[in-house]
GROMACS .gro file of C-alpha atoms in nm:
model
  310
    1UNK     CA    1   1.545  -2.439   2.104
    2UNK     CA    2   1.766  -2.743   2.073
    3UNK     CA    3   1.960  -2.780   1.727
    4UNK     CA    4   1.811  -3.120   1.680
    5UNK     CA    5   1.437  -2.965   1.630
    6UNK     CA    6   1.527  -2.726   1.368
    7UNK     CA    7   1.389  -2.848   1.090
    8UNK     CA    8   1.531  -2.719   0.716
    9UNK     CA    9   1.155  -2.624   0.577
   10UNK     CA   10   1.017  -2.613   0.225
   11UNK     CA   11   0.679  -2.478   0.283
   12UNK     CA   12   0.406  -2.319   0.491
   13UNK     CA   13   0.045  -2.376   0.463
   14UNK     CA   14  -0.181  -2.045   0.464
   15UNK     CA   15  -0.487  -2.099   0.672
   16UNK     CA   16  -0.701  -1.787   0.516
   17UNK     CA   17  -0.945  -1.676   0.656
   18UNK     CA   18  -1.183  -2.021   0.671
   19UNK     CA   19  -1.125  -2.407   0.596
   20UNK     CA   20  -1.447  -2.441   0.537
   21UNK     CA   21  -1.514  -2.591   0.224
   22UNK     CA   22  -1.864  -2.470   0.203
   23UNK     CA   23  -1.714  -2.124   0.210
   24UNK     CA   24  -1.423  -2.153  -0.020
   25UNK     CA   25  -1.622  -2.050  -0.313
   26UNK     CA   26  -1.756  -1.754  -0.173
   27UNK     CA   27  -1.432  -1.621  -0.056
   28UNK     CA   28  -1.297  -1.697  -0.399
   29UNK     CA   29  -1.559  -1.476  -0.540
   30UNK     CA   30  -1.535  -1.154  -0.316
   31UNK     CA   31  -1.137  -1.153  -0.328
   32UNK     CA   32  -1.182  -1.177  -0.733
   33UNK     CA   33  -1.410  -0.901  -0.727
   34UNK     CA   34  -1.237  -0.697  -0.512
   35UNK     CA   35  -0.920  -0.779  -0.731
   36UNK     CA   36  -1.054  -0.678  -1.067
   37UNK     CA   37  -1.212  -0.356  -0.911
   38UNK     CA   38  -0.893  -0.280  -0.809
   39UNK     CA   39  -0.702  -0.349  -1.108
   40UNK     CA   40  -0.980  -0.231  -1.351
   41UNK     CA   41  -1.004   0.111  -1.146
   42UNK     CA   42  -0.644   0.187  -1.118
   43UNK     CA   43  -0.592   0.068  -1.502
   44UNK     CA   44  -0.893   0.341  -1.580
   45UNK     CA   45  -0.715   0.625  -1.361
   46UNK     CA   46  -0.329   0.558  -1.593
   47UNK     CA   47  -0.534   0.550  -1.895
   48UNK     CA   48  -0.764   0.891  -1.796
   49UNK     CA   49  -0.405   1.059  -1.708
   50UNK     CA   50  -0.190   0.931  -2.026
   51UNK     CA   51  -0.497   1.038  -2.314
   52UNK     CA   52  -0.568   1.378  -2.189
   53UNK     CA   53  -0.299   1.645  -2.209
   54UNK     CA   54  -0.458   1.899  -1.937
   55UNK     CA   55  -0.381   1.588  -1.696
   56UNK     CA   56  -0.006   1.578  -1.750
   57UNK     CA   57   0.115   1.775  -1.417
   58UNK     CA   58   0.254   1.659  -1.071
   59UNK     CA   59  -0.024   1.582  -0.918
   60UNK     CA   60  -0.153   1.312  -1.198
   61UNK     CA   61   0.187   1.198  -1.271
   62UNK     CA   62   0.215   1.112  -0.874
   63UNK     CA   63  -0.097   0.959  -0.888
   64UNK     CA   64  -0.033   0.766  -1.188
   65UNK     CA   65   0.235   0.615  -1.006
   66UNK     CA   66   0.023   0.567  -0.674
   67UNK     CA   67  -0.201   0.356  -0.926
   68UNK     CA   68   0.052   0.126  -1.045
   69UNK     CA   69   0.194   0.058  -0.730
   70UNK     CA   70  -0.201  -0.066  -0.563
   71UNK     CA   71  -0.233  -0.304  -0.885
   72UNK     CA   72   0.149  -0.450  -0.818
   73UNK     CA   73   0.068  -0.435  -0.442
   74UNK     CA   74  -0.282  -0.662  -0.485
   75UNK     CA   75  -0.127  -0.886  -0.790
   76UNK     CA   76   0.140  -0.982  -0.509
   77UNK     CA   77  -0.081  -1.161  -0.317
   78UNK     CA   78  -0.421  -1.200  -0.448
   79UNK     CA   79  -0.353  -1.425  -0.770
   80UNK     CA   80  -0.172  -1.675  -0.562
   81UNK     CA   81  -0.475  -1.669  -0.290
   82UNK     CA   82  -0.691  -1.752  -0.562
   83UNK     CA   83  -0.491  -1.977  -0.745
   84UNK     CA   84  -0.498  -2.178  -0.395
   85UNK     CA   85  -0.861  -2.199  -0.340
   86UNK     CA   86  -0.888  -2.274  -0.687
   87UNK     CA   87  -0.687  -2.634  -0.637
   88UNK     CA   88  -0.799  -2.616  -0.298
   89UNK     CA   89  -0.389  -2.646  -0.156
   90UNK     CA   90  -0.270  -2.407   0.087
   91UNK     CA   91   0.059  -2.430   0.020
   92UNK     CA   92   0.355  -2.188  -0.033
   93UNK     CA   93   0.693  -2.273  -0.073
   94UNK     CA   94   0.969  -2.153   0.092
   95UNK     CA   95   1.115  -1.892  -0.168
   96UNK     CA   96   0.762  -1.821  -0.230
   97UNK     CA   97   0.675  -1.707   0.130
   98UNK     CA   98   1.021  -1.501   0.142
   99UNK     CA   99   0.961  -1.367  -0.248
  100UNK     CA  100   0.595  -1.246  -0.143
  101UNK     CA  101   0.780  -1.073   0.208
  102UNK     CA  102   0.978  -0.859  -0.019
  103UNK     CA  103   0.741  -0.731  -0.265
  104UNK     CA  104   0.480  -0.688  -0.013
  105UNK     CA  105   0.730  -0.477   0.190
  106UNK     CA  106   0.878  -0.293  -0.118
  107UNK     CA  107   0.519  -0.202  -0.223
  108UNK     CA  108   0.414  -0.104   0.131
  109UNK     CA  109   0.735   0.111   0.156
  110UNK     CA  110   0.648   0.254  -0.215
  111UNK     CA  111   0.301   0.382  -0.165
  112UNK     CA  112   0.455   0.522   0.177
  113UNK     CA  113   0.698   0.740   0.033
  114UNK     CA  114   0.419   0.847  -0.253
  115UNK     CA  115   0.175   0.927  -0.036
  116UNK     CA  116   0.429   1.187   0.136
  117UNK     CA  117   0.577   1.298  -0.205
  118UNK     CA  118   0.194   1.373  -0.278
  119UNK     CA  119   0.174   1.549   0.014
  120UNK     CA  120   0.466   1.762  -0.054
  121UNK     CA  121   0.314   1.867  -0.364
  122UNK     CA  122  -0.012   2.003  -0.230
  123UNK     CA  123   0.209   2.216  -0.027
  124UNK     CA  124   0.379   2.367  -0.264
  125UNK     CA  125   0.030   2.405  -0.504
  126UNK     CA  126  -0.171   2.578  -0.210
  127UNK     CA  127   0.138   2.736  -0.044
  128UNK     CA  128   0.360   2.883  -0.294
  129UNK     CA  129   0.122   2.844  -0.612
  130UNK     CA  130   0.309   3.087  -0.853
  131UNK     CA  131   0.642   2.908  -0.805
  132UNK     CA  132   0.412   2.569  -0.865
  133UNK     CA  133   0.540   2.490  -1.195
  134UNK     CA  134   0.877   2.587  -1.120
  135UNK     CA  135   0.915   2.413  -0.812
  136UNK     CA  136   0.765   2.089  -0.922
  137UNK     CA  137   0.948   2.015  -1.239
  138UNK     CA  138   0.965   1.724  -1.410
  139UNK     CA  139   1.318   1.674  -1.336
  140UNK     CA  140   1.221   1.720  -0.947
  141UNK     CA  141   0.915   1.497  -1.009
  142UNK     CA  142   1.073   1.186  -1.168
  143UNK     CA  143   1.369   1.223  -0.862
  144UNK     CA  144   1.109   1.214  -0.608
  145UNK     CA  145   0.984   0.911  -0.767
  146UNK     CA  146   1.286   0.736  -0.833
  147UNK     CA  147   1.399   0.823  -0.462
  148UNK     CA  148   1.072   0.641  -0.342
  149UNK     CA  149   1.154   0.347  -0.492
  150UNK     CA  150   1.514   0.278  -0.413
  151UNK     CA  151   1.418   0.366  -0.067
  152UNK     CA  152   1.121   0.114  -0.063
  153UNK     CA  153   1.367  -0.181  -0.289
  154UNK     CA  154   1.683  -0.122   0.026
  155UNK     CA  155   1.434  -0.126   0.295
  156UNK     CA  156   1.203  -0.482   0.126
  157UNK     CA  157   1.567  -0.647   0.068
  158UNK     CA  158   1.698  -0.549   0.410
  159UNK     CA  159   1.362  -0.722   0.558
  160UNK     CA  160   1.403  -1.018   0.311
  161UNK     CA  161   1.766  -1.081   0.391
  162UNK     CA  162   1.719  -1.046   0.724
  163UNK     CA  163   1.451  -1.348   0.707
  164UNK     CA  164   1.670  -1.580   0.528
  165UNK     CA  165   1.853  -1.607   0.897
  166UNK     CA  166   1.536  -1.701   1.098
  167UNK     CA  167   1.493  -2.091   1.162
  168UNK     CA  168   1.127  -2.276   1.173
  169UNK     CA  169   1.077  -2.598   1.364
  170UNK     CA  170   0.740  -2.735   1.357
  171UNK     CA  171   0.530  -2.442   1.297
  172UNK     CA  172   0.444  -2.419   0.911
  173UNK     CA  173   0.082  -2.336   0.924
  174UNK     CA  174   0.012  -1.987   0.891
  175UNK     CA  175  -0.264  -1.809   1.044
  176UNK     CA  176  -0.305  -1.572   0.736
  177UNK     CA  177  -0.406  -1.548   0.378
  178UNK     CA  178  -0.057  -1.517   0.239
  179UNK     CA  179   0.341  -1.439   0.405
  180UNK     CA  180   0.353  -1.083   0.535
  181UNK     CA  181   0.665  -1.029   0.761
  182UNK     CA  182   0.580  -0.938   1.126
  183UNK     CA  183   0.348  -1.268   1.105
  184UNK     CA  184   0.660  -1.501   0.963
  185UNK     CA  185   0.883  -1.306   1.253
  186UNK     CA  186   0.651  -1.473   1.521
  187UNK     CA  187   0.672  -1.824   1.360
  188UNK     CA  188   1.033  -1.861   1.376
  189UNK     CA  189   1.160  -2.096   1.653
  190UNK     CA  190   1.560  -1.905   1.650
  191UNK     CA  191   1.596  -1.579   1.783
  192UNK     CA  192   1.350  -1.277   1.664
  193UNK     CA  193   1.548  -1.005   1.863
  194UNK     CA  194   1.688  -0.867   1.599
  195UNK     CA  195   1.481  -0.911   1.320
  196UNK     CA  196   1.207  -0.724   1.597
  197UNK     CA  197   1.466  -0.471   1.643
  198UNK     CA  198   1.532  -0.393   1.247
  199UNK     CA  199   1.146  -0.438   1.167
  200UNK     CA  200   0.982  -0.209   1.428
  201UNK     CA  201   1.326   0.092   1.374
  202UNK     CA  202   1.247   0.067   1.002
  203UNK     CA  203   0.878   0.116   1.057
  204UNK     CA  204   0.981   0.425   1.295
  205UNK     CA  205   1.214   0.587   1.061
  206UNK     CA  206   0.962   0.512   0.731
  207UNK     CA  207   0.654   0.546   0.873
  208UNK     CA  208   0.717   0.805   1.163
  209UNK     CA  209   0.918   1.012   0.906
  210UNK     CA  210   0.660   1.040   0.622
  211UNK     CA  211   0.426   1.064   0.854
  212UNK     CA  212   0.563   1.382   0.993
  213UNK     CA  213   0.627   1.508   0.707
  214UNK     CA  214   0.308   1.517   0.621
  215UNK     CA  215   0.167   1.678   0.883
  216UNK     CA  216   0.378   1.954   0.864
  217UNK     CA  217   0.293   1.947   0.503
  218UNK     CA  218  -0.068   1.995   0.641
  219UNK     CA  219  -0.007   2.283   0.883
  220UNK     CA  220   0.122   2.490   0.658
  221UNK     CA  221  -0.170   2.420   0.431
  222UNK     CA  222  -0.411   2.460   0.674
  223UNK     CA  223  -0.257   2.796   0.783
  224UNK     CA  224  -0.274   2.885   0.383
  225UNK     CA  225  -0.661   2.794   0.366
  226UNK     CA  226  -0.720   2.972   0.641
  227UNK     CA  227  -0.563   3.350   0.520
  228UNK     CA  228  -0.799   3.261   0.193
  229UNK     CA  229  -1.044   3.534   0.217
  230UNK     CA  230  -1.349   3.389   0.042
  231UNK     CA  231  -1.557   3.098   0.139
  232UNK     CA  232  -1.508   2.943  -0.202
  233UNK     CA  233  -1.147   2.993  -0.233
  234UNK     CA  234  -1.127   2.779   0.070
  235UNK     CA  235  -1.331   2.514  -0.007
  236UNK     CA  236  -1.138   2.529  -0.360
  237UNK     CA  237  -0.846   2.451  -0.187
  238UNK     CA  238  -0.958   2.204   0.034
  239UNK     CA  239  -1.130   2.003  -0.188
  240UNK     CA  240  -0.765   1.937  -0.381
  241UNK     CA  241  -0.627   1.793  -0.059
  242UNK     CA  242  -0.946   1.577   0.058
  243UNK     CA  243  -0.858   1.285  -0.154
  244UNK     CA  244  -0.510   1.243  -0.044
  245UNK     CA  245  -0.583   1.258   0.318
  246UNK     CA  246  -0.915   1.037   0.279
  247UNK     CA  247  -0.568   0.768   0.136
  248UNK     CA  248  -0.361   0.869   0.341
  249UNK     CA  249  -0.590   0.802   0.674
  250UNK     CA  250  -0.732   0.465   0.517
  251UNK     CA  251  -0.397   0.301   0.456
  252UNK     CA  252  -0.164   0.419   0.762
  253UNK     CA  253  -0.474   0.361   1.006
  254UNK     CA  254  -0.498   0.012   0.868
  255UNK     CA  255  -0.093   0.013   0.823
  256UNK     CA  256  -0.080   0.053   1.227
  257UNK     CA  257  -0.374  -0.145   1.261
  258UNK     CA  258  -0.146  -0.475   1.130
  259UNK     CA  259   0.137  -0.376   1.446
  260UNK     CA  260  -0.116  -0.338   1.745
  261UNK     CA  261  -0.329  -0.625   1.667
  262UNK     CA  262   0.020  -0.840   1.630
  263UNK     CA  263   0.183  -0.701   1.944
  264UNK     CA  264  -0.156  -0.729   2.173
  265UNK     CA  265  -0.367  -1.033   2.281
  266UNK     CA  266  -0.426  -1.284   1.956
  267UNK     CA  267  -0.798  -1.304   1.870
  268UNK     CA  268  -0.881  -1.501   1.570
  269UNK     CA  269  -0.822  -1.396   1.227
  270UNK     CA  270  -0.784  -0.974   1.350
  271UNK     CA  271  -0.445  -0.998   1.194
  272UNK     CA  272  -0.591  -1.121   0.914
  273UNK     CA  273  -0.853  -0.936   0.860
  274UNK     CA  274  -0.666  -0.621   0.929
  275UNK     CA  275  -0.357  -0.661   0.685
  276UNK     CA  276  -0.657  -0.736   0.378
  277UNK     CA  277  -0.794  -0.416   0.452
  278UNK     CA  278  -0.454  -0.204   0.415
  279UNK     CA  279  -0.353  -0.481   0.137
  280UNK     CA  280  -0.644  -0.481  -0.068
  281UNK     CA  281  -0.925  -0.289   0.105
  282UNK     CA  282  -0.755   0.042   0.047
  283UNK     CA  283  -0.567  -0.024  -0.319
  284UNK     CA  284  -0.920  -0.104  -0.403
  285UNK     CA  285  -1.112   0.182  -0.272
  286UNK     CA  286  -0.822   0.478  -0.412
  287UNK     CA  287  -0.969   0.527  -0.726
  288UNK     CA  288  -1.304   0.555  -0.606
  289UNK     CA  289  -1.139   0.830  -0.371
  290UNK     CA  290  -0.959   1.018  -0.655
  291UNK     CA  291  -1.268   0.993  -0.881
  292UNK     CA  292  -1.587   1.081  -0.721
  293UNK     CA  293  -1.517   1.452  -0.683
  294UNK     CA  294  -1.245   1.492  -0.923
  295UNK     CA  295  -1.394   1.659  -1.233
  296UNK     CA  296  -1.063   1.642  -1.418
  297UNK     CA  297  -1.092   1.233  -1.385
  298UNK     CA  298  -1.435   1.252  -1.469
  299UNK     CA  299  -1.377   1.404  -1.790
  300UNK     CA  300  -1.084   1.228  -1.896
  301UNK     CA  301  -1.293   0.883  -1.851
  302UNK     CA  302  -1.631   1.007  -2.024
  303UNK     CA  303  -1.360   1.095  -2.268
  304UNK     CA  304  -1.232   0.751  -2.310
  305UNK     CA  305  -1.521   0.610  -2.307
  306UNK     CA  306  -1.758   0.822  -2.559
  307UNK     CA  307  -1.962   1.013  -2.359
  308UNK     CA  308  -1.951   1.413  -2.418
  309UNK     CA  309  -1.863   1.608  -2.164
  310UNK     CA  310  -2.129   1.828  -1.997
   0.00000   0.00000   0.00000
């Protein structure tokens, strides 16, 4: 590309999903509900685990923290979505696109490195279960957390820095509903190599490693269940790991889905349609997940909410 079509840009215009008008106010409606769902059900599950007492172990403190991170994950993208139907501009600036990259990437990265901290501790509760307590302190606990998220904040700056060297010519409409980084990657006009290169290693090492590790994780429980004795000892055990891999399958499923459909042929809106379902689909549907069969969480909310428990 010469020098002389470079073009020093202040803003992109996010397409969404539809331009037409006729539809705005129905997508404004479903990604409102969908955000207060999400932000109402993750709010209830933080406020179930901080009133009762008999909640305050590993597991719930993890999930706490899996909580906040979906509501900071959706409020990164889905007020200013709104906000742009609302005054019907489709505009984001600049420092906006590149400040939305980073959290969406440091939030990604954080629910990554959860979701295999998580799975960790269902190892040690099924595998070892009378070193439990001892093995998942709160000391160990609040590293594993804090570990997650200067992981996630090195990797989201990395990404972020690493866009602030990428030129745009004439290409400032965005296929999508707001700036997520392998789509701003393909608008760029300057050379992608090795923004490609750092993206797609990063998403190897993060992904591929947490990934493993939770598989192995899952061996070794699934050996445990399977030296259980009694039918409901099993399906005791089981049923303390279904939630976390029902969240764990939804969001790296979707998480890969947002790769494939960018690296193979471009049909119309997939991206799109894809990266909503790992960025809000699944943040929304969690606590659904970790309440339906979780007695504990049942409790704690009839609790909050007045109702005896039975």
């Amino acid at each position: 590309m010469e020098p002389g079509n470079e073009t020093q840009i202040s803003k992109f215009h996010l397409l969404g999903l539809s331009e037409d008008p006729e539809l705005q106010p129905l997508v404004f409606g479903l990604f409102l509900c969908m955000y207060l769902i999400t932000v109402l059900g993750n709010l209830l599950i933080i406020l179930a685990v901080s009133s009762d007492s008999h909640l305050h172990t590993p597991m719930y403190f993890l999930l706490t923290n899996l909580s906040s991170v979906d509501i900071c994950f959706t409020s990164t993208t889905i007020p200013k979505m709104l906000w742009n139907i609302q005054t019907q501009s489709n505009a984001i600036s600049y420092a906006g696109c590149i400040t939305q990259i980073y959290f969406l990437t440091l939030f990604a990265g954080s629910e990554i490195f959860l979701l295999s901290v998580m799975a960790y501790d269902r190892f040690v509760a099924i595998c070892h279960p009378l070193h439990y307590t001892v093995i998942m302190n709160p000391q160990l606990c609040g590293l594993l957390v804090l570990v997650s998220w200067i992981m996630s904040i090195l990797n989201s700056l990395l990404h972020s820095l690493m866009m602030l060297r990428l030129s745009f010519c004439t290409h400032f409409q965005v296929s999508h509903l707001f700036c997520e980084l392998i789509q701003m990657i393909q608008l760029a006009c300057s050379d992608t190599f090795l923004n490609n290169l750092v993206m797609y290693f990063a998403l190897a090492l993060l992904c591929g490693g947490t990934f493993a590790g939770i598989l192995y994780s899952y061996s070794k429980i699934l050996s445990a269940i399977c030296r259980i004795s009694s039918a409901q000892g099993k399906y005791k055990a089981f049923s303390t790991c279904a939630s976390h891999l029902s969240v764990v399958s939804l969001f790296y499923c979707t998480l890969l889905g947002v790769y494939l459909s960018a690296a193979g042929p471009q049909i119309p809106h997939s991206g799109t349609v894809v990266s909503v379902m790992y960025t809000v689909v699944t943040p929304m549907l969690n606590p659904f997940i970790y309440t339906l069969r979780n007695k504990d969480i049942k409790r704690a909310l009839k609790g909050i909410i007045g109702v005896p428990a039975m």
